[in-house]
Short mmCIF file of C-alpha atoms and ligand atoms in Angstrom, two decimals:
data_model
loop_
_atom_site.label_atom_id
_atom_site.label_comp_id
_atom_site.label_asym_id
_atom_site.label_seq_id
_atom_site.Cartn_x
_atom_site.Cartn_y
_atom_site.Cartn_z
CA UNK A 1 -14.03 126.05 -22.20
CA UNK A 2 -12.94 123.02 -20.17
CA UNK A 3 -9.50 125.00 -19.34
CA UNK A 4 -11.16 127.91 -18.44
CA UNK A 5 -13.82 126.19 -15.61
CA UNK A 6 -10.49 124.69 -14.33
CA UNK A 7 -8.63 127.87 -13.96
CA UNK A 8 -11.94 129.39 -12.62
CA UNK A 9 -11.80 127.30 -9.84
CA UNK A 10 -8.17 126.76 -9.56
CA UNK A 11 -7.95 130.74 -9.56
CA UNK A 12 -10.97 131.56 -6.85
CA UNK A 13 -13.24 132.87 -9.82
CA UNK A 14 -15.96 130.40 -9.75
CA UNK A 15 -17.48 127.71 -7.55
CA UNK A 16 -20.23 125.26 -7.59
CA UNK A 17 -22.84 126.01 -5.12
CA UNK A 18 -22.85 123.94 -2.56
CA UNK A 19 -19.68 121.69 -3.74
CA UNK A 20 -19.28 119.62 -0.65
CA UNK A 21 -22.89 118.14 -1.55
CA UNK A 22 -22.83 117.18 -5.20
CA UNK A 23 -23.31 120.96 -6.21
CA UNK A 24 -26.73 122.40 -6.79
CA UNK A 25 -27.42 122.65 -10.49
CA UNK A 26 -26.42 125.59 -12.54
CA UNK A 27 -26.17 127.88 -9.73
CA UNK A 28 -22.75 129.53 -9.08
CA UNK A 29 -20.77 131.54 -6.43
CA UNK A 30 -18.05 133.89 -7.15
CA UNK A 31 -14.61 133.54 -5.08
CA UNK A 32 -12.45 135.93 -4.02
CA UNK A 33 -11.53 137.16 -7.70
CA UNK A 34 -14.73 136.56 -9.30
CA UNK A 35 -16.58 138.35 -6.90
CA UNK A 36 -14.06 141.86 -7.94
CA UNK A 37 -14.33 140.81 -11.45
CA UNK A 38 -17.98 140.99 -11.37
CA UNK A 39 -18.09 144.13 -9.09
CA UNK A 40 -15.62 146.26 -11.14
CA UNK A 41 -17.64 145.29 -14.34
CA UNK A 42 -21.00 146.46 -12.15
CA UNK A 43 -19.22 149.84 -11.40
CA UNK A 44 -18.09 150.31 -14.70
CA UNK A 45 -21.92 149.87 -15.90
CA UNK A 46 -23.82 152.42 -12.98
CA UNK A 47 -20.61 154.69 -14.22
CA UNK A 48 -21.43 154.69 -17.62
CA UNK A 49 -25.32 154.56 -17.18
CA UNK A 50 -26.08 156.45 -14.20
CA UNK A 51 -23.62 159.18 -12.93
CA UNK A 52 -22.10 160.00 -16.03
CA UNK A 53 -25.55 160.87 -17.78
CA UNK A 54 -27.93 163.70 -16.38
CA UNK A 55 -30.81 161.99 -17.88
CA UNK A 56 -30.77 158.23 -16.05
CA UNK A 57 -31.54 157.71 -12.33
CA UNK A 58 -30.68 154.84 -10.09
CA UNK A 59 -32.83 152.80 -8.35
CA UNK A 60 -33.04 148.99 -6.43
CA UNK A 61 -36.42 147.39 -6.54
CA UNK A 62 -37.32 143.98 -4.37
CA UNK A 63 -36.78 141.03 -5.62
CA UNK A 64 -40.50 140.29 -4.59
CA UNK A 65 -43.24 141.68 -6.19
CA UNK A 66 -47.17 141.32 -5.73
CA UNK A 67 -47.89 138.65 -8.24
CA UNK A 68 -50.45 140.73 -10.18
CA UNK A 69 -47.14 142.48 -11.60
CA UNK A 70 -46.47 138.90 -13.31
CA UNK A 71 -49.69 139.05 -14.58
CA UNK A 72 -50.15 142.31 -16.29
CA UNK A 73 -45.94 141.34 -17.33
CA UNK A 74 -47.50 138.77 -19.17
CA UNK A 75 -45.37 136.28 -17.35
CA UNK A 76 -47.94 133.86 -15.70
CA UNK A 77 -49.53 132.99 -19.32
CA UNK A 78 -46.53 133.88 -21.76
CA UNK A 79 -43.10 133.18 -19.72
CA UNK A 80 -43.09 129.27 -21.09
CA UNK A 81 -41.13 126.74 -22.42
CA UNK A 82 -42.05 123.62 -24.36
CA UNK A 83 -41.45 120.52 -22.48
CA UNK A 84 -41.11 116.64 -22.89
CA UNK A 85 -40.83 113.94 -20.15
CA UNK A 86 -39.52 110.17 -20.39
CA UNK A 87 -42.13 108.59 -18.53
CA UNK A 88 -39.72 105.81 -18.23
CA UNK A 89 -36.47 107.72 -16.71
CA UNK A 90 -38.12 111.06 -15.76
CA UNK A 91 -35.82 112.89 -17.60
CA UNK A 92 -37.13 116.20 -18.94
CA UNK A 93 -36.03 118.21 -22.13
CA UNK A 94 -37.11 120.87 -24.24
CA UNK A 95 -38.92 120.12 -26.93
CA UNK A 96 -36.08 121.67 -29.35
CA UNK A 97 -33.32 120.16 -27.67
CA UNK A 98 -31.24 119.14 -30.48
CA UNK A 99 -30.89 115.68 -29.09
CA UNK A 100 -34.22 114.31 -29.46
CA UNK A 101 -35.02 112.77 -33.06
CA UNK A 102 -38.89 112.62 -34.35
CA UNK A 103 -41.64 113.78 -32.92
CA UNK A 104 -42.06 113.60 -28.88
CA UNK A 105 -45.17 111.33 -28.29
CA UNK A 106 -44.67 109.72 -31.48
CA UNK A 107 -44.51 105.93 -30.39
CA UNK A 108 -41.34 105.45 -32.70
CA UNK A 109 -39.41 108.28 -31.00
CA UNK A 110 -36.78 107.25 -28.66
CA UNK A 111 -35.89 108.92 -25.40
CA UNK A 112 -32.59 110.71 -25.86
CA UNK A 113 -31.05 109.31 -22.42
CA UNK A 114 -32.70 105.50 -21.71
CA UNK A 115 -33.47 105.16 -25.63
CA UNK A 116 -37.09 103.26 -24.79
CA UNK A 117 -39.25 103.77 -27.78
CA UNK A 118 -42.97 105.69 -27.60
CA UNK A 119 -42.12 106.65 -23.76
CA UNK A 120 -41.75 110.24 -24.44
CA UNK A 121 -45.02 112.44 -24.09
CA UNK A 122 -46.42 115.10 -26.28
CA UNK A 123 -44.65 118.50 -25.17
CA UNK A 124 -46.15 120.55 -22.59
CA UNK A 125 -45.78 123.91 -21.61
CA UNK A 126 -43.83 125.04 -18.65
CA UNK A 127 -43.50 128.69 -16.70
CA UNK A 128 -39.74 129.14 -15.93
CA UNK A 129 -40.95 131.90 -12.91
CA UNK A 130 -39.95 130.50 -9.52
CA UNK A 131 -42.73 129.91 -6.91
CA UNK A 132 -43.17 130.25 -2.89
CA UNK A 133 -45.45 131.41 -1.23
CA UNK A 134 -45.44 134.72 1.52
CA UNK A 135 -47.04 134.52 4.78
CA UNK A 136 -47.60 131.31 7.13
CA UNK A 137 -50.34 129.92 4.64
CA UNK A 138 -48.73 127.89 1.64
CA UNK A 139 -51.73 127.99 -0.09
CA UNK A 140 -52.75 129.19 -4.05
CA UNK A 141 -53.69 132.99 -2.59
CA UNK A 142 -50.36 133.20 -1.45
CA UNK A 143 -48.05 132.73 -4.34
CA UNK A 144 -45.84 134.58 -5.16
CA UNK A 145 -42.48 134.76 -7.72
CA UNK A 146 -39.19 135.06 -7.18
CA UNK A 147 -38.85 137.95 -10.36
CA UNK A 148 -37.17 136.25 -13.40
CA UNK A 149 -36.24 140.07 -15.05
CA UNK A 150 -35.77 143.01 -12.84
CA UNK A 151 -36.97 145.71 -15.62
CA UNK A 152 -40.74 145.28 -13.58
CA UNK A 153 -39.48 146.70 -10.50
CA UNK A 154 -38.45 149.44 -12.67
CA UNK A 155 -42.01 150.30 -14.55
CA UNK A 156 -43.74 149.76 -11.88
CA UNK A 157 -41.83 152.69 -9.97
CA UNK A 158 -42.11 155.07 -13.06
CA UNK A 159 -44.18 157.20 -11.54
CA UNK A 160 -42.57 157.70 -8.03
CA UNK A 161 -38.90 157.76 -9.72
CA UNK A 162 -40.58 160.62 -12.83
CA UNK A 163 -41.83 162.45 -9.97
CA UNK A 164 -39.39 162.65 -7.11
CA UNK A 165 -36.31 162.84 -9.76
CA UNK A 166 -37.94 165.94 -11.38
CA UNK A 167 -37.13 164.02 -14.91
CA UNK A 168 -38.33 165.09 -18.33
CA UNK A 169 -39.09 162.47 -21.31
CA UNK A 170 -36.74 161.18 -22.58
CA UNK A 171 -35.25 159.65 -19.44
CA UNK A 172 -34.27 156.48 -17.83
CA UNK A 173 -33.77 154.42 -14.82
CA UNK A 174 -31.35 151.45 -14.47
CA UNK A 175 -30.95 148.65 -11.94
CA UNK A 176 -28.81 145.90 -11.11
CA UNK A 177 -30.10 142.80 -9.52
CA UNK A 178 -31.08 139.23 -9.21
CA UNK A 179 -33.05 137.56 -11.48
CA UNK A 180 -33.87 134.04 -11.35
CA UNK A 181 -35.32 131.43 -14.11
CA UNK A 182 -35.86 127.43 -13.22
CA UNK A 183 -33.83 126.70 -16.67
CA UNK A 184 -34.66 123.18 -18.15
CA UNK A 185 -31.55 123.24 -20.11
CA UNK A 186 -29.05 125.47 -18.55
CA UNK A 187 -25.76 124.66 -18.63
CA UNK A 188 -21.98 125.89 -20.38
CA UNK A 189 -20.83 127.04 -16.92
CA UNK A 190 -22.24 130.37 -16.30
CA UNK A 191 -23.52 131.09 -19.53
CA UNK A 192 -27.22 129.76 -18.40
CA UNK A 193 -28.09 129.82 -14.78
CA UNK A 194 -31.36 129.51 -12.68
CA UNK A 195 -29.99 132.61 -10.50
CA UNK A 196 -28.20 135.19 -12.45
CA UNK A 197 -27.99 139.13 -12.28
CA UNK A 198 -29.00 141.84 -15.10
CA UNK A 199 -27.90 145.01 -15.52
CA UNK A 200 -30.89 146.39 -17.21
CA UNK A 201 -32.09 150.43 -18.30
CA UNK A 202 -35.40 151.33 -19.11
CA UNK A 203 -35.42 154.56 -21.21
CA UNK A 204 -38.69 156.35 -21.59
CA UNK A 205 -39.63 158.26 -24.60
CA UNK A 206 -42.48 159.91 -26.42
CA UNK A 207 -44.16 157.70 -28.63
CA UNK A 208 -42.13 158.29 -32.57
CA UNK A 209 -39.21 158.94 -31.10
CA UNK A 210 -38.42 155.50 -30.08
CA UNK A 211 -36.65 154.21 -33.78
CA UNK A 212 -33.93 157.14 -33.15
CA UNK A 213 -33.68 156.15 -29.21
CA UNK A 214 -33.45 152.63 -30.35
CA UNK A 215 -30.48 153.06 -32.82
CA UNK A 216 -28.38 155.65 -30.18
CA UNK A 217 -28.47 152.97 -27.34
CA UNK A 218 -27.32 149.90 -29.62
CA UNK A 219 -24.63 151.49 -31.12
CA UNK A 220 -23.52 152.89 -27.13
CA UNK A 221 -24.24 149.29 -25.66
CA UNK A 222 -21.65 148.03 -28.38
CA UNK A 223 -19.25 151.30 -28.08
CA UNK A 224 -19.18 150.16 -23.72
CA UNK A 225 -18.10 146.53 -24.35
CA UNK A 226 -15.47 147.64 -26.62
CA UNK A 227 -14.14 149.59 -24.30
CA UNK A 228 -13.73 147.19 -22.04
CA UNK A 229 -11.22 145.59 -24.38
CA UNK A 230 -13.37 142.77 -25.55
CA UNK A 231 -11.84 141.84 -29.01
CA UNK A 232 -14.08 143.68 -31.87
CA UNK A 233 -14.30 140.89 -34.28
CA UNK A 234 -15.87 138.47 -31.43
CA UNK A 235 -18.72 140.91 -31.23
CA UNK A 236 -21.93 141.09 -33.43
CA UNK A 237 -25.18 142.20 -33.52
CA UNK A 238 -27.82 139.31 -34.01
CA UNK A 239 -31.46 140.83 -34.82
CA UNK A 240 -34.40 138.97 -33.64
CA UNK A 241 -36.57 137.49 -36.54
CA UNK A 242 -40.59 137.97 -36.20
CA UNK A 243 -40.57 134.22 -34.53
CA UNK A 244 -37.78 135.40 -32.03
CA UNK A 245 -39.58 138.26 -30.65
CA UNK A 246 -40.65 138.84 -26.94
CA UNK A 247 -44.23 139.07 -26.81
CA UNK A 248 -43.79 142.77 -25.53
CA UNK A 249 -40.93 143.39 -28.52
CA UNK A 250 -41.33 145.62 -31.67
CA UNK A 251 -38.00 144.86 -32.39
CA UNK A 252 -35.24 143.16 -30.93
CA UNK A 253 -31.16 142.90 -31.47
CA UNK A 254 -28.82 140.96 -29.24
CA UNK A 255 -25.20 141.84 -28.42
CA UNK A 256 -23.52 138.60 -29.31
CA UNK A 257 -20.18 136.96 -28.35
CA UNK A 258 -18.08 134.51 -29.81
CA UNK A 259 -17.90 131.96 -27.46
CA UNK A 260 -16.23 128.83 -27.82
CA UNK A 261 -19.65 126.86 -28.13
CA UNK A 262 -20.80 129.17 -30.67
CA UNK A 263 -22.41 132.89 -31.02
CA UNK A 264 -24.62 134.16 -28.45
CA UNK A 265 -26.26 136.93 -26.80
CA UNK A 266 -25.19 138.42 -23.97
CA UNK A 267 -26.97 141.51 -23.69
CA UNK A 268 -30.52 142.11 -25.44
CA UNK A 269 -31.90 146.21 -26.58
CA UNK A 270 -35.45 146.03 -27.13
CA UNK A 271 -38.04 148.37 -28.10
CA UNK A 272 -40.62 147.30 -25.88
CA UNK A 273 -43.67 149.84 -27.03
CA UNK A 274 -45.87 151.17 -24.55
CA UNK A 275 -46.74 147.56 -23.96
CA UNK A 276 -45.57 147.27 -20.10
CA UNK A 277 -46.91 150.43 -19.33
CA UNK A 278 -50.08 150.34 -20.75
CA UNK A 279 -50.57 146.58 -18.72
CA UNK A 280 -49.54 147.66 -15.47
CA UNK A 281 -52.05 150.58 -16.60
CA UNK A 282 -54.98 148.10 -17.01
CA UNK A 283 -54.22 146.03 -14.08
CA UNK A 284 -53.47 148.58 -11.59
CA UNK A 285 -56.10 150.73 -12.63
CA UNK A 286 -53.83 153.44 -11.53
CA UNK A 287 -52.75 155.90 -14.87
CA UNK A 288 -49.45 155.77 -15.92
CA UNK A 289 -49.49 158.68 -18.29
CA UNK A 290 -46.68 161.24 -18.74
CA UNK A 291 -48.06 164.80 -18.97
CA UNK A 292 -46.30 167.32 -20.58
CA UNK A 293 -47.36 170.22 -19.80
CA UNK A 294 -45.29 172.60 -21.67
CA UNK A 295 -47.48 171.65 -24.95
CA UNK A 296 -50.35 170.32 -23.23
CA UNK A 297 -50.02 166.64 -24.06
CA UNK A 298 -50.52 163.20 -22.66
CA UNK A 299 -49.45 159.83 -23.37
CA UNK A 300 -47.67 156.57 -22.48
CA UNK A 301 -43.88 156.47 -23.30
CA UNK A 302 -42.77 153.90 -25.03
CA UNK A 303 -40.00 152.07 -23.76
CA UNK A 304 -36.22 151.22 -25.12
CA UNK A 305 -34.54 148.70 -22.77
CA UNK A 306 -30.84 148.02 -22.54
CA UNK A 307 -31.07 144.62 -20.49
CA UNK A 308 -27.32 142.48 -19.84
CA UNK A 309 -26.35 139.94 -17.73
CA UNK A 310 -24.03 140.58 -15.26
CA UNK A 311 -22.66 137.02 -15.19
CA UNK A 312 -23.31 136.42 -18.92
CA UNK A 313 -20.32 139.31 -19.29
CA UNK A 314 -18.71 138.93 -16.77
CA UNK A 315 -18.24 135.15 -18.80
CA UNK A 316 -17.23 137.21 -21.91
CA UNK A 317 -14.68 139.39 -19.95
CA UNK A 318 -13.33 136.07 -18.94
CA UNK A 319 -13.17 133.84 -21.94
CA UNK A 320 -11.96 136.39 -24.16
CA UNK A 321 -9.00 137.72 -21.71
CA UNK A 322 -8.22 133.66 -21.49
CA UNK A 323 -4.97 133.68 -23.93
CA UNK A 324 -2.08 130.75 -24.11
CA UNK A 325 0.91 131.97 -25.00
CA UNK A 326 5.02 130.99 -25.72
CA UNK A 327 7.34 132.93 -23.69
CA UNK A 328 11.21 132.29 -23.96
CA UNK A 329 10.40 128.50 -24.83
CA UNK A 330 7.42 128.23 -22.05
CA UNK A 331 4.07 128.50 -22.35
CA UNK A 332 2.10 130.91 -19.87
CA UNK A 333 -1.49 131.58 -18.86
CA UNK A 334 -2.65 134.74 -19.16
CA UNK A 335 -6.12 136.86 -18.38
CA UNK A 336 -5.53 139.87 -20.16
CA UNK A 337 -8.10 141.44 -18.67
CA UNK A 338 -8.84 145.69 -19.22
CA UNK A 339 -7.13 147.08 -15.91
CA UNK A 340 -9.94 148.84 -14.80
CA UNK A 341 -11.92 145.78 -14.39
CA UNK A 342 -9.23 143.36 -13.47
CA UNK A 343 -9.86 141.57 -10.01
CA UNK A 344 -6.09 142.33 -8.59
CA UNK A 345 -4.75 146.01 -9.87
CA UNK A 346 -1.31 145.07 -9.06
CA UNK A 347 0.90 142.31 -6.80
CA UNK A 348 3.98 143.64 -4.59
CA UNK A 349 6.78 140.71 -4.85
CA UNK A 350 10.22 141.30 -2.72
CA UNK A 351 12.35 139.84 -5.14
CA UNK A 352 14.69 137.89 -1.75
CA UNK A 353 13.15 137.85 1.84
CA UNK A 354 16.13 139.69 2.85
CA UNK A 355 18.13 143.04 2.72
CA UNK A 356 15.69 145.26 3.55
CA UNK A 357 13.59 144.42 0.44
CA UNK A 358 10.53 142.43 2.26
CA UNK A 359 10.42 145.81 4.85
CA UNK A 360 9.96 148.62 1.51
CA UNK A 361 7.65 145.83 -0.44
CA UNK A 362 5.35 145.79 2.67
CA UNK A 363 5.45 149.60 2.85
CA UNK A 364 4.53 149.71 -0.78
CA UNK A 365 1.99 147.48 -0.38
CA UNK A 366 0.56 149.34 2.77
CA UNK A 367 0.56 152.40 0.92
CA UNK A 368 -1.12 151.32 -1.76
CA UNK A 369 -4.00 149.07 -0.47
CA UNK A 370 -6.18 152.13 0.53
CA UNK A 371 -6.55 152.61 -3.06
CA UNK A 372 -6.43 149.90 -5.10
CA UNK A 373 -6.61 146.17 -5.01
CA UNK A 374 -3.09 144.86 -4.56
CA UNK A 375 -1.90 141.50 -3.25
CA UNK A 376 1.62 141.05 -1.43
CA UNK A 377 3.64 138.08 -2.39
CA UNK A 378 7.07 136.54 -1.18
CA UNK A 379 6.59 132.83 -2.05
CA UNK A 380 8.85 131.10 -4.71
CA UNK A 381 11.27 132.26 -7.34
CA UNK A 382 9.48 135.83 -9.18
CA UNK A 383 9.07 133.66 -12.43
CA UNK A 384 6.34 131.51 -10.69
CA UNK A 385 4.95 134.92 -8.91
CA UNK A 386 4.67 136.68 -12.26
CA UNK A 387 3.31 133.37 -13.61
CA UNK A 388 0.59 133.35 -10.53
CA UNK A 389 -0.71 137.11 -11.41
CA UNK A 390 -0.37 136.12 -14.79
CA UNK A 391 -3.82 134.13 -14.57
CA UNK A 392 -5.06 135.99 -12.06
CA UNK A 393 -5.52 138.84 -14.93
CA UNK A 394 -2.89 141.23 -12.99
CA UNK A 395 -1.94 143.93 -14.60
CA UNK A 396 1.17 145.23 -13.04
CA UNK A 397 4.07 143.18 -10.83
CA UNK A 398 5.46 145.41 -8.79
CA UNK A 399 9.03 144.03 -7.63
CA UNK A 400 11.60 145.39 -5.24
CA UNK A 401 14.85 144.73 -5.76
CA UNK A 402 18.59 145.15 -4.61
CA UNK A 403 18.60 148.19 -6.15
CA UNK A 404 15.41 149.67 -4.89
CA UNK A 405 17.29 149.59 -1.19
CA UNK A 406 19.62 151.90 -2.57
CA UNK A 407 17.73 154.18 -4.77
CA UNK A 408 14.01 154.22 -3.57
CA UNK A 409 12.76 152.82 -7.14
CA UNK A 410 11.26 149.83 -8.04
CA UNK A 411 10.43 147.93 -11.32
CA UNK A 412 6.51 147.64 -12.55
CA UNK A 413 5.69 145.07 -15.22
CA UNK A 414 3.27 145.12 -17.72
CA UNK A 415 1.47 141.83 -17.81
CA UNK A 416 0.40 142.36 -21.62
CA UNK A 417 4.15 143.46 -23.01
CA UNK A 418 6.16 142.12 -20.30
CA UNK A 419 8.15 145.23 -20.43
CA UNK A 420 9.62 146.48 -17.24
CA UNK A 421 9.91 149.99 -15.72
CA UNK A 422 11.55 151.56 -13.48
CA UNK A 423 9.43 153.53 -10.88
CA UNK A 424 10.16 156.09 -7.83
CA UNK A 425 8.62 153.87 -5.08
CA UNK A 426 6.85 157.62 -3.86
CA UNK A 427 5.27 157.75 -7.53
CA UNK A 428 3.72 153.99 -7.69
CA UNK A 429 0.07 155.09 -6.53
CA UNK A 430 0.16 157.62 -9.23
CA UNK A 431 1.42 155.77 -12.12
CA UNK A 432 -1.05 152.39 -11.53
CA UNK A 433 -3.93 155.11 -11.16
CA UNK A 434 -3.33 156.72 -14.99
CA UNK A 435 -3.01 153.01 -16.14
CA UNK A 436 -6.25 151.59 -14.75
CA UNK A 437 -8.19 154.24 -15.42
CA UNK A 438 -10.93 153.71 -18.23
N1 LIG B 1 -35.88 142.40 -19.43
C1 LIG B 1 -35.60 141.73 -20.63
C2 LIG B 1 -34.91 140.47 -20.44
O1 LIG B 1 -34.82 139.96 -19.33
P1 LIG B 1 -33.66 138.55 -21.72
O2 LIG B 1 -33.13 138.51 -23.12
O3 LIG B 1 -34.55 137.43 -21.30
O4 LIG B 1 -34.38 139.96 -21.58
C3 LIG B 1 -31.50 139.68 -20.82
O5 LIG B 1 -32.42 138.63 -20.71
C4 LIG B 1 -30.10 139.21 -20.44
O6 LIG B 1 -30.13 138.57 -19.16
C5 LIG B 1 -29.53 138.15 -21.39
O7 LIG B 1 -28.91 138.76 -22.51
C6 LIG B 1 -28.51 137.46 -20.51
O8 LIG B 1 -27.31 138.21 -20.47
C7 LIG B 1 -29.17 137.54 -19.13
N2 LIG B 1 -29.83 136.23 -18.85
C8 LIG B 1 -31.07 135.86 -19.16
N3 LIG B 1 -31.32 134.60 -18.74
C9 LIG B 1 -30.19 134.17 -18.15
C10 LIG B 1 -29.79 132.95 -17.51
N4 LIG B 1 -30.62 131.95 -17.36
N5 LIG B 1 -28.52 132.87 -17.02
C11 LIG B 1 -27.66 133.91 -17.12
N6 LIG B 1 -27.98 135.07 -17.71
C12 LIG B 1 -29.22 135.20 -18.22
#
């Protein structure tokens, strides 16, 4: 992991939030490549879940929500973790953090960081929603949350979304947004962060239906990361035990990655009942029923949710592209990242600042920047170029040589095979185009 938070930074991926002062902790910001990374990966998801199906609708809630949502969510009572403090060093763990021995409160159990007998308390329980308060008045009527899922914002406008969409059941409606949890234990870079985004669906269904909707969108959750190249055998599904379960969960599987610390989830599908809607039901007091009037029936869908982190996968994309490799007696980073979600599509190198070859490179480049992604580079000898887009995750070098002058061609290599091409310079745009294509 260590190498790849280095090359993350080294790279423009990844940067600690606000650096210059000691970093704020485990929140992130994405540099220059991160940011496409996490963008093309966001595309590729609306693609797949919103335009290319007639039977899911888009939609972006607020991030703010009146807090009786968090009530009837049952976020305010349920949304908890366990917690111990040192009441000598005012350190603060969960209670199953795998680092404190005995019992916490115990007067033989030692605190994990000072070690001081008997000074850990009893664990408590602690909400993980974010607080502030709207309006001039920071007072206890004016609290509000800062949401820590964004499938509310999407249950809450099932009615307005059912009926200006002109959708039938079974439909859905994705989002992707913020989401934001005050972690106790966050940490292995990105994996865990207090502000993240989710890429979650909420698919509506008549009540018995739900097992079969269930089954369809694990095995097309798993079917999308697999085509985004992630390595089959680092993928599982991990289904939650009774004692796992969400309180608004039926049943529960996670889509888990190997990572180097270990399996874990990175995207959850969860048939969620008609628990959320029959809540916001009661506390709204406004009905939430779907009619159908075709056979003259009423009820409350139930609900399968597809719910992924953007950053959790956008981690995965990362850490299973990273790959060390021996080339000709050297060893080379490399991102082999899918092409369609790769931050840079392609890099334009002039292989001598001379000759005419830096004036066709630029045109090249010119040409092709009001399509793709492409980065323009005449610094050092092409090994170290190659080497550069190499960890960047670039799938084709594009170089211009003596011979390009003279014929109009160029040569594209493949960053995977390290095979090179040769290419009309007219027919570049078309051939990076049936490459990166999905
Ligand atoms: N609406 C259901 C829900 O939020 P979840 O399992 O708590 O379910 C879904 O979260 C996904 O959101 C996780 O699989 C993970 O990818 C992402 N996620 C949750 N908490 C996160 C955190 N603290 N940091 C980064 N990603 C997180």
């Amino acid at each position: 992991m260590d190498k790849l938070v280095s090359l993350a930074k080294r790279r423009g991926f990844v940067f600690q939030s606000s650096e210059i002062y000691g970093g704020l902790g485990s929140v992130w910001d994405y540099g220059p490549l991160g940011v496409e990374l996490k963008r093309n990966l966001k595309e590729r998801w609306w693609r797949a879940m919103v335009h290319e199906r007639e039977d899911i609708e888009g939609l972006d809630a607020a991030i703010l929500m009146h807090p009786k949502v968090w009530e009837a969510s049952g976020h305010v009572a349920g949304f908890t973790d366990p917690l111990v403090d040192c009441k000598q060093c005012k350190n603060r763990f969960r209670a199953d953090d795998p680092r404190l021995k005995g019992t916490p409160g115990d007067p033989e159990t030692k605190c994990p960081v000072c070690g001081n007998k008997g000074t850990l308390t009893a664990p408590r329980m602690f909400n993980l929603m974010f607080k502030t308060f709207m309006g001039p008045v920071e007072e206890d009527a004016a609290v509000i949350y800062l949401r820590p899922e964004t499938a509310q914002g999407i249950y809450v406008n099932y009615l307005n979304v059912l009926q200006s969409s002109r959708q039938k059941v079974p439909f859905g409606i994705a989002q992707i947004g913020k989401a934001f949890r005050n972690e106790i234990t966050p940490g292995n870079f990105t994996f865990r962060t207090r502000e993240f985004e989710q890429m979650e669906m909420q698919f509506f269904v008549k009540p018995g239906a739900d097992q079969q909707w269930f089954e369809f969108w694990k095995a097309e959750r798993m079917k999308w990361y697999q085509g985004l190249g992630i390595r089959a055998e680092r993928l599982r599904f991990h289904q939650h035990a009774p004692d796992e379960l969400a309180h608004y969960a039926r049943d529960a599987y996670d889509i888990q990655y190997e990572f180097p610390f270990g399996w874990q989830e990175f995207e959850g599908i969860h048939n969620r009942t008609d628990f959320d809607l029959t809540r916001h039901q009661e506390h709204s007091g406004k009905k939430l029923e779907y009619v159908d009037a075709a056979v003259n029936e009423r009820y409350i869908p139930y609900i399968i949710e597809t719910s992924a982190g953007a950053d959790r996968a956008a981690l995965v994309l990362l850490v299973d592209a990273y790959r060390e490799e021996q080339i000709e007696g050297e060893q080379r980073v490399v991102l082999k990242l899918h092409p369609s979600i790769a931050p840079l599509k392609a890099a334009v190198f002039p292989l001598v600042n001379k000759d005419g070859m830096p004036e066709l490179a630029r045109r090249i480049f010119d040409d092709l920047r009001g399509r793709f992604n492409v980065f323009y580079d005449d610094g050092g000898s092409i090994g170290r170029r190659y080497r550069r887009q190499d960890e960047a995750g670039t799938p084709f070098g594009i170089t211009v040589d003596g011979q390009s002058t003279q014929d109009q061609t160029v040569t594209v290599r493949d960053r995977d095979t390290l095979l090179q091409e040769r290419v009309a310079a007219g027919r570049v745009g078309e051939y990076l185009a049936e490459r990166i294509a999905p």
